[in-house]
Amino acid sequence: MPKPFLSIERMTQRYPDGQGGTMTVFENASFGIEKGEFVCILGHSGCGKSTIMNILAGLAEPTSGVVKMDGFEVSGPSLDRGVVFQNYSLLPWLSALKNVTFGIKARYPDWSADKVEAHARDYLAKVGLEGDVVYRKPSQLSGGMRQRVSIARAFANQPKLLLLDEPFGALDALTRGTIQEELLKVWAGTDQTVFMITHDIDEAILLADRILLMTNGPFARVAESVEITIPRPRTRTQIVEHPNYYAIRNHLVQFLGQRSKELAGKQSGDDDQRPETVRIDKTALVDEEPSAPPPLRAVND
Amino acid sequence: MLDNLSINKRAAILSIVMLVVGLLIWEAAIPAQKAVGELTEYERLTGGGAQKAGVPPPSQVIAKAWEELSNPFYDAGPNDKGIGIQIGYSIYRVLTGYFLAALVAIPLGFLIGMSQIAYKAFNPFIQVLRPISPLAWMPLALFIIQDSEASAIFVIFVCSIWPMLLNTAFGVAGVRKDWVNVARTHELGPLKTAFTVILPAAAPTIVTGMRISIGIAWLVIVAAEMLVGGTGIGYYVWNEWNNLDLTSVIFSILMIGVVGMLLDSAFGVLQRAVAYAE
Ligand SMILES: Nc1ncnc2c1ncn2[C@@H]1O[C@H](COP(=O)(O)OP(=O)(O)OP(=O)(O)O)[C@@H](O)[C@H]1O
Ligand SMILES: [Mg+2]
């Protein structure tokens, strides 16, 4: 089996528990992400999602285990891995435009100032920010606009892997909906791989090719990898009519509501903790070949 | 009628009223001196004709101010220089000492703010040196440097270094981790991170420290110049006191206040320029 684009191998994270002992967030977690895939990770608060993301970003080191991207071990942050943090990731003394050019200048140091600015405006326009708003400071923007700027900054750098930590966590449902669709638009037509943390099941179904489900911590596991068997392009209103939608949604709700607790707290011994693949497809019950990899990535066709 | 004016205008009117009333009370409280012509023979012989040293009324101070400010840069020997020249000397000393201090304090503050070890290593020295009155250094400075001018500058250096150093360290240490992470994920080197992320993020705190420092430096220069003598506004005050010219003393006190205010407001402008809202 060929190695996936991003592979996480036997990753373990322990922290001191504050009483002289150690607390294991997760142990021997192993999973892979294919190139161009959009993967969401769902799990209860405190199970270790942000910890995983920080390790993937290279901002933190796991206690043990390795992360490999394109065959190379991840060590330290890199421009190949863009990050959208939940909050506060814009530099408040720079305008929206300058925040984006800040990133582009770091990525393409030999570009001319005009080219950098045009590129920045291009990406800001893709997330719906045009005209005078780009000259405003983050404090003068709404929460939704700020996250749009963060997304534009991350995508403008054209990283191979994009990591998003609950990017829409603080936004209202309406704004969320719009930005989710913008995010899909920006992502479509690139070969960028996206790894996104969310708390929102519907958001995950709309966006993801695959959803990773985590059990509760400590000793959390990435227990399942649920394929989203709904073709793209997707819109919020259409996916709910797809026969697979409620089946998948019920599965996720069941997991988060019940099984995440039941499966929690088990030590792994020495085993690799690989997620079990779950494929729910009511449209192809008749002639499915179970072992064939499903052609899920259907953005451009 | 006052009601339709803005708060600022009403406050300005109130300030002017207070000033005028204060000056009038002051003026009325000073008994007028008799003109020479009205003196009796006896009074003239016992020296009553010489100006008595008393607190002058504001009208005299204003006349003095008019006289001095209409020709601030005259130079008639070591003990008779225009107020502009004296203030010029003081500002020169303050700024020299101050910028030397900034040159040391800001980079050192960065180091202390960024590194736990540096913080812990420098902290005991800072804690001991900081509470020392800058004037206490004066004898030592005079002895070692052997130059009154340079000693005054050194005293300014010593007194302005602490607020800048501590505020820089505090500001740098308090920079939000997320912003530093933004720099890290963009692969910025340490120098680039310092200038494009940490410096602007900590700038408001740093400038606050600089503003406190310039205020202290201006307080200290007057005392320092009284000690070292020669030139400067502090020396001027002392010299006029020795001449028993209280009008000049009051005038120069006011000038010290005005210059201090101007220095402070310059930093106020800088502070507004680097401020940002989160
Ligand atoms: N620096 C640290 N030191 C000690 N424990 C930590 C540290 N960082 C995280 N933890 C612990 O690790 C666990 C996982 O934290 P993490 O932030 O990854 O959770 P999360 O899944 O992102 O939660 P949320 O959904 O609320 O953001 C938590 O129990 C937390 O207390
Ligand atoms: Mg988190």
Coordinates of C-alpha atoms and ligand atoms in Angstrom, one line a residue:
Chain A
M1 CA 0.0 0.0 0.0
P2 CA 1.5 3.3 -1.0
K3 CA 2.1 5.9 1.7
P4 CA -0.6 8.6 1.7
F5 CA 0.4 12.3 1.2
L6 CA 0.2 13.0 4.9
S7 CA 0.8 10.2 7.3
I8 CA 0.6 10.2 11.0
E9 CA 2.5 7.3 12.5
R10 CA 2.1 6.2 16.1
M11 CA 1.7 9.6 17.4
T12 CA 1.5 9.9 21.2
Q13 CA 1.0 13.1 23.3
R14 CA 1.4 13.2 27.0
Y15 CA 1.3 16.2 29.3
P16 CA 2.1 16.5 33.0
D17 CA -1.3 16.2 34.8
G18 CA -0.3 18.8 37.4
Q19 CA -0.2 16.3 40.2
G20 CA 3.2 14.9 39.4
G21 CA 1.9 12.2 37.0
T22 CA 1.3 12.3 33.3
M23 CA -1.9 12.6 31.3
T24 CA -2.1 10.8 27.9
V25 CA -4.1 12.8 25.4
F26 CA -3.8 10.1 22.7
E27 CA -1.5 7.2 22.2
N28 CA -0.1 5.6 19.0
A29 CA -2.6 7.4 16.8
S30 CA -2.0 6.5 13.2
F31 CA -3.9 7.8 10.2
G32 CA -3.3 9.1 6.7
I33 CA -4.7 11.8 4.5
E34 CA -4.6 11.7 0.7
K35 CA -3.5 14.5 -1.5
G36 CA -6.3 16.9 -2.3
E37 CA -8.5 15.5 0.3
F38 CA -10.7 17.6 2.5
V39 CA -10.8 16.0 6.0
C40 CA -12.7 17.2 9.0
I41 CA -12.1 16.0 12.5
L42 CA -15.0 15.8 15.0
G43 CA -14.8 15.2 18.7
H44 CA -15.7 16.5 22.0
S45 CA -14.0 19.4 23.6
G46 CA -10.7 18.5 25.1
C47 CA -10.1 15.3 23.2
G48 CA -7.0 16.6 21.6
K49 CA -8.0 18.0 18.2
S50 CA -6.0 21.2 18.6
T51 CA -3.1 19.2 19.9
I52 CA -3.1 17.1 16.7
M53 CA -3.4 20.2 14.5
N54 CA -0.5 22.0 16.3
I55 CA 1.6 18.9 15.7
L56 CA 0.7 18.8 12.0
A57 CA 1.5 22.5 11.7
G58 CA 4.9 21.9 13.3
L59 CA 4.1 24.3 16.1
A60 CA 4.3 21.6 18.7
E61 CA 6.2 18.3 19.0
P62 CA 4.5 15.1 19.9
T63 CA 5.8 13.1 22.8
S64 CA 6.6 10.3 20.3
G65 CA 5.7 9.4 16.8
V66 CA 6.2 11.0 13.5
V67 CA 4.3 13.0 10.9
K68 CA 5.3 12.7 7.3
M69 CA 4.2 14.9 4.5
D70 CA 5.2 14.0 0.9
G71 CA 7.6 11.4 2.5
F72 CA 9.4 14.0 4.6
E73 CA 9.2 14.2 8.3
V74 CA 7.5 17.3 9.6
S75 CA 9.8 19.2 11.9
G76 CA 8.9 22.8 12.8
P77 CA 6.5 25.1 11.0
S78 CA 6.7 25.5 7.2
L79 CA 5.1 27.7 4.5
D80 CA 3.9 24.4 3.0
R81 CA 1.5 24.1 5.8
G82 CA -0.8 27.0 6.2
V83 CA -2.8 27.5 9.4
V84 CA -6.1 29.3 10.1
F85 CA -6.4 29.7 13.9
Q86 CA -9.6 30.0 15.7
N87 CA -9.1 33.5 16.8
Y88 CA -6.5 36.3 17.0
S89 CA -4.5 35.2 14.1
L90 CA -4.7 38.4 12.2
L91 CA -2.1 41.1 13.1
P92 CA -4.3 43.9 14.5
W93 CA -2.0 46.7 13.5
L94 CA -2.2 45.8 9.8
S95 CA -5.1 46.3 7.5
A96 CA -6.9 43.3 5.9
L97 CA -4.9 43.8 2.7
K98 CA -1.6 44.1 4.6
N99 CA -2.3 41.0 6.6
V100 CA -2.6 39.0 3.4
T101 CA 0.4 40.6 1.7
F102 CA 2.3 39.8 4.9
G103 CA 1.9 36.2 4.2
I104 CA 2.5 36.4 0.5
K105 CA 5.8 38.4 1.0
A106 CA 7.0 35.6 3.3
R107 CA 6.1 33.0 0.7
Y108 CA 7.3 34.7 -2.4
P109 CA 10.1 37.1 -1.3
D110 CA 11.1 37.9 -4.8
W111 CA 7.8 39.1 -6.1
S112 CA 7.3 42.8 -6.8
A113 CA 5.1 44.8 -4.5
D114 CA 2.5 45.2 -7.3
K115 CA 2.4 41.5 -7.9
V116 CA 2.0 40.8 -4.2
E117 CA -0.8 43.3 -3.9
A118 CA -2.7 42.0 -6.9
H119 CA -2.4 38.5 -5.7
A120 CA -3.7 39.5 -2.3
R121 CA -6.6 41.4 -3.7
D122 CA -7.4 38.4 -5.9
Y123 CA -7.7 36.1 -2.9
L124 CA -9.6 38.7 -0.8
A125 CA -12.1 39.0 -3.7
K126 CA -12.5 35.2 -3.7
V127 CA -13.8 35.4 -0.1
G128 CA -16.0 38.3 -0.9
L129 CA -13.9 41.2 0.4
E130 CA -13.5 43.9 -2.2
G131 CA -13.4 47.7 -2.2
D132 CA -12.7 49.8 0.8
V133 CA -13.0 47.0 3.4
V134 CA -9.6 45.8 2.5
Y135 CA -8.0 48.9 4.0
R136 CA -9.7 48.4 7.4
K137 CA -8.0 47.0 10.4
P138 CA -9.2 43.8 11.9
S139 CA -10.8 45.6 14.8
Q140 CA -13.0 47.4 12.3
L141 CA -14.1 44.2 10.7
S142 CA -16.9 41.9 11.8
G143 CA -16.0 38.4 13.1
G144 CA -17.0 36.9 9.8
M145 CA -14.9 39.3 7.7
R146 CA -11.9 38.6 9.9
Q147 CA -12.1 34.9 9.3
R148 CA -12.5 35.6 5.6
V149 CA -9.2 37.5 5.8
S150 CA -7.5 34.6 7.6
I151 CA -8.7 32.2 5.0
A152 CA -7.6 34.5 2.2
R153 CA -4.2 34.8 3.8
A154 CA -3.8 31.0 4.2
F155 CA -5.0 30.2 0.6
A156 CA -3.0 33.0 -1.0
N157 CA 0.1 31.3 0.1
Q158 CA -0.9 28.2 -1.8
P159 CA 0.3 25.8 0.9
K160 CA 0.2 22.0 0.2
L161 CA -1.7 21.4 3.4
L162 CA -4.1 23.8 5.0
L163 CA -4.9 23.4 8.7
L164 CA -8.0 25.0 10.0
D165 CA -8.8 25.0 13.8
E166 CA -12.5 25.7 14.2
P167 CA -12.4 28.6 11.8
F168 CA -16.1 29.3 12.1
G169 CA -16.5 28.5 15.8
A170 CA -17.3 32.1 16.8
L171 CA -19.7 32.9 13.9
D172 CA -23.4 32.8 13.7
A173 CA -25.1 30.2 11.5
L174 CA -25.9 32.5 8.6
T175 CA -22.4 33.9 8.3
R176 CA -21.0 30.4 8.7
G177 CA -23.1 29.2 5.7
T178 CA -21.8 31.8 3.4
I179 CA -18.1 31.4 4.4
Q180 CA -18.4 27.6 4.1
E181 CA -19.5 28.0 0.5
E182 CA -16.7 30.5 -0.1
L183 CA -14.2 28.2 1.4
L184 CA -15.4 25.4 -0.9
K185 CA -15.1 27.7 -3.9
V186 CA -11.6 28.7 -3.1
W187 CA -10.5 25.2 -2.4
A188 CA -12.1 23.7 -5.5
G189 CA -9.8 23.7 -8.5
T190 CA -6.7 23.5 -6.3
D191 CA -5.0 20.4 -5.3
Q192 CA -4.7 21.5 -1.7
T193 CA -5.2 19.2 1.1
V194 CA -7.4 20.5 3.9
F195 CA -7.5 19.3 7.5
M196 CA -10.2 21.1 9.5
I197 CA -11.4 20.9 13.1
T198 CA -15.0 21.6 13.7
H199 CA -17.7 21.1 16.3
D200 CA -20.5 21.3 13.7
I201 CA -21.7 18.0 12.2
D202 CA -23.5 19.6 9.3
E203 CA -20.5 21.7 8.5
A204 CA -18.4 18.6 8.4
I205 CA -20.8 16.8 6.1
L206 CA -21.0 19.7 3.7
L207 CA -17.3 20.3 3.4
A208 CA -15.5 17.0 3.9
D209 CA -14.5 14.0 1.8
R210 CA -13.9 12.1 5.0
I211 CA -14.7 12.8 8.6
L212 CA -12.4 11.5 11.4
L213 CA -14.2 10.8 14.6
M214 CA -12.4 11.0 17.9
T215 CA -13.4 9.4 21.2
N216 CA -13.3 11.4 24.4
G217 CA -10.0 11.8 26.2
P218 CA -7.8 11.0 28.0
F219 CA -6.5 8.2 25.8
A220 CA -8.6 9.5 23.0
R221 CA -8.5 7.6 19.7
V222 CA -9.3 8.5 16.1
A223 CA -11.8 5.7 16.1
E224 CA -13.5 6.0 12.8
S225 CA -13.0 7.5 9.4
V226 CA -16.4 8.1 7.8
E227 CA -16.6 8.7 4.1
I228 CA -19.0 11.2 2.9
T229 CA -20.7 9.6 0.0
I230 CA -22.4 12.6 -1.4
P231 CA -21.1 13.9 -4.7
R232 CA -19.7 17.4 -5.2
P233 CA -20.4 20.2 -5.9
R234 CA -22.5 20.3 -2.8
T235 CA -24.7 23.1 -1.4
R236 CA -26.4 23.3 2.0
T237 CA -29.8 23.0 0.5
Q238 CA -29.2 20.1 -1.8
I239 CA -27.2 17.8 0.4
V240 CA -30.1 17.3 2.8
E241 CA -32.1 15.7 0.0
H242 CA -29.4 13.2 -0.8
P243 CA -30.4 9.7 0.4
N244 CA -27.0 9.3 2.2
Y245 CA -27.3 12.5 4.1
Y246 CA -29.4 11.5 7.1
A247 CA -27.8 8.0 7.3
I248 CA -24.4 9.6 7.6
R249 CA -25.6 12.3 9.9
N250 CA -27.3 9.8 12.2
H251 CA -24.1 7.8 12.3
L252 CA -22.1 10.8 13.4
V253 CA -24.7 11.9 16.0
Q254 CA -24.8 8.4 17.4
F255 CA -21.0 8.4 17.6
L256 CA -20.7 11.8 19.3
G257 CA -23.6 11.3 21.5
Q258 CA -22.9 7.8 22.8
R259 CA -20.1 5.8 21.4
S260 CA -17.4 8.5 21.9
K261 CA -18.0 7.9 25.6
E262 CA -18.2 4.1 25.4
L263 CA -15.0 3.9 23.5
A264 CA -13.1 6.4 25.7
G265 CA -10.4 5.8 28.1
K266 CA -9.0 2.5 26.7
Q267 CA -5.3 2.2 26.7
S268 CA -3.9 1.0 23.5
G269 CA -1.3 -1.4 24.8
D270 CA 1.2 -1.4 22.0
D271 CA -1.1 -1.5 19.0
D272 CA -1.4 1.0 16.2
Q273 CA -4.6 2.9 16.7
R274 CA -5.9 3.1 13.1
P275 CA -9.3 4.4 12.5
E276 CA -11.9 2.0 11.1
T277 CA -13.2 3.0 7.7
V278 CA -17.0 3.5 7.6
R279 CA -18.7 3.8 4.3
I280 CA -22.4 4.5 4.2
D281 CA -23.9 4.5 0.8
K282 CA -27.5 3.8 0.2
T283 CA -27.4 4.6 -3.5
A284 CA -25.1 1.8 -4.4
L285 CA -26.3 -1.1 -2.3
V286 CA -26.5 -3.5 -5.2
D287 CA -23.2 -3.7 -7.0
E288 CA -20.6 -2.4 -4.7
E289 CA -17.1 -3.8 -4.7
P290 CA -16.1 -3.4 -1.1
S291 CA -12.4 -3.2 -1.5
A292 CA -12.2 -0.7 -4.3
P293 CA -11.2 2.8 -3.2
P294 CA -14.2 5.0 -3.7
P295 CA -13.8 7.9 -6.1
L296 CA -14.7 10.5 -3.6
R297 CA -12.9 13.5 -4.7
A298 CA -15.3 14.9 -7.3
V299 CA -14.7 18.6 -7.2
N300 CA -13.7 19.2 -10.7
D301 CA -15.8 16.7 -12.5
Chain B
M1 CA -26.0 80.1 25.9
L2 CA -23.3 77.9 27.2
D3 CA -25.4 74.8 26.6
N4 CA -24.9 74.7 22.9
L5 CA -21.1 74.7 23.1
S6 CA -19.2 71.4 23.0
I7 CA -17.7 70.0 26.2
N8 CA -14.3 71.0 25.0
K9 CA -15.2 74.6 24.5
R10 CA -16.9 74.8 27.8
A11 CA -13.9 73.3 29.5
A12 CA -11.6 75.8 27.7
I13 CA -13.8 78.7 28.9
L14 CA -13.6 77.3 32.5
S15 CA -9.8 77.0 32.3
I16 CA -9.5 80.6 31.2
V17 CA -11.8 81.8 33.9
M18 CA -9.7 79.9 36.5
L19 CA -6.5 81.3 35.1
V20 CA -7.8 84.9 35.2
V21 CA -9.2 84.6 38.7
G22 CA -6.1 83.0 39.9
L23 CA -3.9 85.7 38.5
L24 CA -6.1 88.4 39.9
I25 CA -6.0 87.0 43.4
W26 CA -2.3 86.7 43.1
E27 CA -1.9 90.2 41.8
A28 CA -4.2 91.6 44.6
A29 CA -2.3 89.6 47.3
I30 CA 1.0 91.3 46.6
P31 CA 1.4 94.7 48.2
A32 CA 2.5 97.2 45.6
Q33 CA 6.0 98.7 45.9
K34 CA 6.3 102.4 46.3
A35 CA 7.8 104.3 43.4
V36 CA 11.2 105.8 44.1
G37 CA 9.8 109.4 43.9
E38 CA 7.5 108.8 46.8
L39 CA 10.2 107.7 49.2
T40 CA 11.2 109.9 52.1
E41 CA 14.8 111.0 52.5
Y42 CA 15.2 108.5 55.4
E43 CA 13.9 105.6 53.4
R44 CA 16.2 106.4 50.6
L45 CA 19.2 106.5 52.9
T46 CA 18.4 103.2 54.5
G47 CA 18.3 101.4 51.2
G48 CA 14.5 101.3 50.8
G49 CA 15.0 102.3 47.2
A50 CA 16.4 99.0 46.2
Q51 CA 13.9 96.4 44.9
K52 CA 12.8 94.4 47.9
A53 CA 13.0 90.7 47.4
G54 CA 9.4 89.6 47.6
V55 CA 7.1 87.5 45.5
P56 CA 6.4 89.5 42.4
P57 CA 2.9 90.0 41.1
P58 CA 1.9 88.2 37.9
S59 CA 2.0 91.5 35.9
Q60 CA 5.8 91.6 36.5
V61 CA 6.2 88.0 35.6
I62 CA 4.3 88.6 32.3
A63 CA 6.4 91.6 31.6
K64 CA 9.6 89.6 32.3
A65 CA 8.3 86.7 30.0
W66 CA 7.6 89.2 27.3
E67 CA 11.1 90.6 27.6
E68 CA 12.8 87.2 27.7
L69 CA 10.8 85.6 25.0
S70 CA 11.2 88.5 22.6
N71 CA 15.0 87.9 22.6
P72 CA 15.5 84.3 23.8
F73 CA 18.8 83.6 22.2
Y74 CA 21.1 86.5 23.3
D75 CA 24.4 85.6 24.8
A76 CA 26.1 88.1 27.0
G77 CA 28.7 86.1 28.9
P78 CA 28.6 83.0 31.1
N79 CA 26.0 84.4 33.6
D80 CA 23.7 86.1 31.2
K81 CA 22.3 84.0 28.4
G82 CA 18.8 84.1 26.9
I83 CA 16.2 81.6 28.1
G84 CA 16.2 79.9 24.7
I85 CA 19.8 79.1 25.0
Q86 CA 19.5 77.8 28.5
I87 CA 16.5 75.6 27.5
G88 CA 18.4 74.5 24.4
Y89 CA 21.3 73.2 26.6
S90 CA 18.9 71.3 28.8
I91 CA 17.0 69.7 25.9
Y92 CA 20.3 68.8 24.3
R93 CA 21.4 67.0 27.4
V94 CA 18.1 65.3 28.0
L95 CA 17.8 64.1 24.5
T96 CA 21.4 62.8 24.3
G97 CA 21.2 60.9 27.6
Y98 CA 17.7 59.7 26.6
F99 CA 18.6 58.3 23.2
L100 CA 21.7 56.6 24.6
A101 CA 19.4 55.0 27.2
A102 CA 16.9 54.0 24.5
L103 CA 19.8 52.5 22.5
V104 CA 20.6 50.2 25.4
A105 CA 17.2 49.7 27.0
I106 CA 15.2 48.7 24.0
P107 CA 17.4 45.9 22.6
L108 CA 18.1 44.7 26.2
G109 CA 14.4 44.8 26.9
F110 CA 13.8 42.7 23.9
L111 CA 16.3 40.2 25.1
I112 CA 14.9 40.1 28.6
G113 CA 11.3 39.9 27.3
M114 CA 12.1 37.0 24.9
S115 CA 14.3 34.9 27.1
Q116 CA 13.5 33.5 30.5
I117 CA 17.1 33.0 31.3
A118 CA 18.0 36.6 30.4
Y119 CA 15.1 37.8 32.5
K120 CA 16.2 35.8 35.5
A121 CA 19.9 36.7 35.0
F122 CA 19.3 40.5 34.7
N123 CA 16.5 40.8 37.2
P124 CA 18.6 41.1 40.4
F125 CA 20.7 43.9 38.9
I126 CA 17.7 45.8 37.7
Q127 CA 15.9 45.4 41.1
V128 CA 18.9 46.9 42.9
L129 CA 19.9 49.6 40.5
R130 CA 16.4 50.9 39.7
P131 CA 15.5 52.4 43.0
I132 CA 18.7 54.5 43.2
S133 CA 18.0 58.2 42.8
P134 CA 19.7 59.2 39.6
L135 CA 21.3 62.2 41.5
A136 CA 23.1 59.7 43.8
W137 CA 25.2 58.8 40.8
M138 CA 26.4 62.4 40.4
P139 CA 29.5 62.4 42.6
L140 CA 30.7 59.1 41.2
A141 CA 30.0 60.3 37.7
L142 CA 31.8 63.6 38.3
F143 CA 34.8 61.8 39.7
I144 CA 35.0 59.1 37.0
I145 CA 34.0 61.2 33.9
Q146 CA 35.7 64.4 35.1
D147 CA 33.3 66.4 33.0
S148 CA 30.2 68.1 34.3
E149 CA 28.5 68.1 30.9
A150 CA 29.0 64.4 30.4
S151 CA 28.0 63.7 34.0
A152 CA 24.7 65.4 33.6
I153 CA 24.1 63.4 30.4
F154 CA 25.1 60.2 32.3
V155 CA 22.5 61.0 35.0
I156 CA 19.8 61.4 32.4
F157 CA 20.9 58.1 30.9
V158 CA 20.6 56.3 34.2
C159 CA 17.2 57.7 35.1
S160 CA 15.6 57.1 31.7
I161 CA 16.8 53.6 31.2
W162 CA 14.5 51.8 33.7
P163 CA 11.0 52.6 32.5
M164 CA 12.1 51.9 28.9
L165 CA 13.8 48.7 29.8
L166 CA 11.0 47.3 31.9
N167 CA 8.2 48.3 29.6
T168 CA 10.0 46.9 26.6
A169 CA 10.6 43.6 28.4
F170 CA 7.0 43.6 29.6
G171 CA 5.6 44.4 26.2
V172 CA 7.7 41.8 24.4
A173 CA 6.9 39.1 26.9
G174 CA 3.2 39.8 26.6
V175 CA 3.0 39.5 22.8
R176 CA 0.2 37.1 22.0
K177 CA 1.4 33.6 21.3
D178 CA -0.9 33.4 18.3
W179 CA 0.9 36.2 16.6
V180 CA 4.2 34.6 17.2
N181 CA 2.8 31.4 15.8
V182 CA 1.7 33.4 12.7
A183 CA 5.3 34.4 12.3
R184 CA 6.5 30.9 12.8
T185 CA 4.1 29.4 10.3
H186 CA 5.3 31.9 7.8
E187 CA 8.9 30.8 8.4
L188 CA 10.1 34.3 9.5
G189 CA 13.6 34.3 10.9
P190 CA 14.2 35.7 14.4
L191 CA 15.1 39.2 13.2
K192 CA 12.2 39.4 10.8
T193 CA 9.9 38.2 13.6
A194 CA 11.3 40.8 15.9
F195 CA 10.7 43.7 13.5
T196 CA 7.5 42.7 11.8
V197 CA 5.6 41.0 14.6
I198 CA 7.0 41.6 18.0
L199 CA 8.0 45.2 17.7
P200 CA 4.6 46.4 16.3
A201 CA 2.8 44.3 18.8
A202 CA 4.8 45.6 21.8
A203 CA 5.1 49.1 20.5
P204 CA 2.3 50.7 22.5
T205 CA 3.9 49.4 25.8
I206 CA 7.4 50.4 24.7
V207 CA 6.3 53.9 23.8
T208 CA 4.5 54.2 27.1
G209 CA 7.8 53.4 28.8
M210 CA 9.6 56.0 26.6
R211 CA 7.0 58.6 27.5
I212 CA 7.5 57.9 31.2
S213 CA 11.2 58.1 30.7
I214 CA 11.2 61.4 29.0
G215 CA 9.1 62.8 31.8
I216 CA 11.5 61.6 34.4
A217 CA 14.5 62.8 32.4
W218 CA 13.0 66.3 32.3
L219 CA 12.4 66.2 36.0
V220 CA 15.9 65.1 36.7
I221 CA 17.8 67.5 34.4
V222 CA 16.7 70.5 36.4
A223 CA 18.2 69.1 39.6
A224 CA 21.3 67.8 37.8
E225 CA 22.0 71.2 36.3
M226 CA 21.5 72.9 39.7
L227 CA 24.3 70.7 40.9
V228 CA 26.8 70.9 37.9
G229 CA 26.1 74.5 37.1
G230 CA 27.3 76.4 34.0
T231 CA 24.4 76.3 31.6
G232 CA 20.9 74.9 31.3
I233 CA 17.5 75.8 32.7
G234 CA 18.3 74.2 36.1
Y235 CA 21.4 76.4 36.4
Y236 CA 19.4 79.4 35.3
V237 CA 16.8 78.9 38.0
W238 CA 19.5 78.5 40.6
N239 CA 21.4 81.5 39.4
E240 CA 18.4 83.8 39.4
W241 CA 17.6 82.6 42.9
N242 CA 21.1 83.6 43.9
N243 CA 20.5 87.0 42.3
L244 CA 17.2 87.2 44.3
D245 CA 15.4 87.8 41.0
L246 CA 12.2 85.9 41.9
T247 CA 10.4 87.2 38.8
S248 CA 12.9 85.3 36.6
V249 CA 12.7 82.3 38.9
I250 CA 8.9 82.1 38.5
F251 CA 9.2 82.7 34.8
S252 CA 11.7 79.9 34.3
I253 CA 9.6 77.5 36.5
L254 CA 6.8 78.1 34.0
M255 CA 9.1 77.5 31.1
I256 CA 10.2 74.2 32.6
G257 CA 6.5 73.2 32.8
V258 CA 5.8 74.3 29.2
V259 CA 8.8 72.4 27.7
G260 CA 8.0 69.3 29.8
M261 CA 4.4 69.4 28.4
L262 CA 5.7 69.7 24.8
L263 CA 8.1 66.8 25.2
D264 CA 5.3 64.7 26.7
S265 CA 2.8 65.6 24.0
A266 CA 5.3 64.7 21.3
F267 CA 5.3 61.2 22.8
G268 CA 1.6 61.3 23.1
V269 CA 1.5 61.7 19.3
L270 CA 3.9 58.8 18.8
Q271 CA 1.8 56.7 21.2
R272 CA -1.3 57.3 19.1
A273 CA 0.6 56.5 16.0
V274 CA 1.6 53.0 17.2
A275 CA -1.7 52.2 19.0
Y276 CA -3.9 49.4 17.7
A277 CA -7.2 47.9 18.8
E278 CA -7.5 44.2 19.2
Ligands
LIG1 N1 0.2 22.7 27.2 C1 -0.6 21.8 27.8 N2 -0.2 21.3 29.0 C2 -1.0 20.4 29.6 N3 -2.1 19.9 29.1 C3 -2.5 20.3 27.9 C4 -1.8 21.3 27.2 N4 -2.4 21.6 26.0 C5 -3.5 20.8 26.0 N5 -3.6 20.1 27.1 C6 -4.6 19.1 27.4 O1 -4.8 18.2 26.3 C7 -6.1 17.9 26.1 C8 -6.5 18.2 24.7 O2 -6.4 19.6 24.4 P1 -6.8 20.2 23.0 O3 -6.7 21.7 23.1 O4 -6.1 19.5 22.0 O5 -8.4 19.9 22.9 P2 -9.4 20.1 21.7 O6 -9.9 18.8 21.3 O7 -8.8 21.0 20.7 O8 -10.6 20.8 22.5 P3 -11.6 22.0 22.0 O9 -12.5 21.4 21.1 O10 -12.2 22.5 23.3 O11 -10.7 23.0 21.3 C9 -6.9 18.7 27.1 O12 -7.3 17.8 28.1 C10 -6.0 19.7 27.6 O13 -6.2 20.0 29.0
MG2 MG -9.2 23.2 20.2

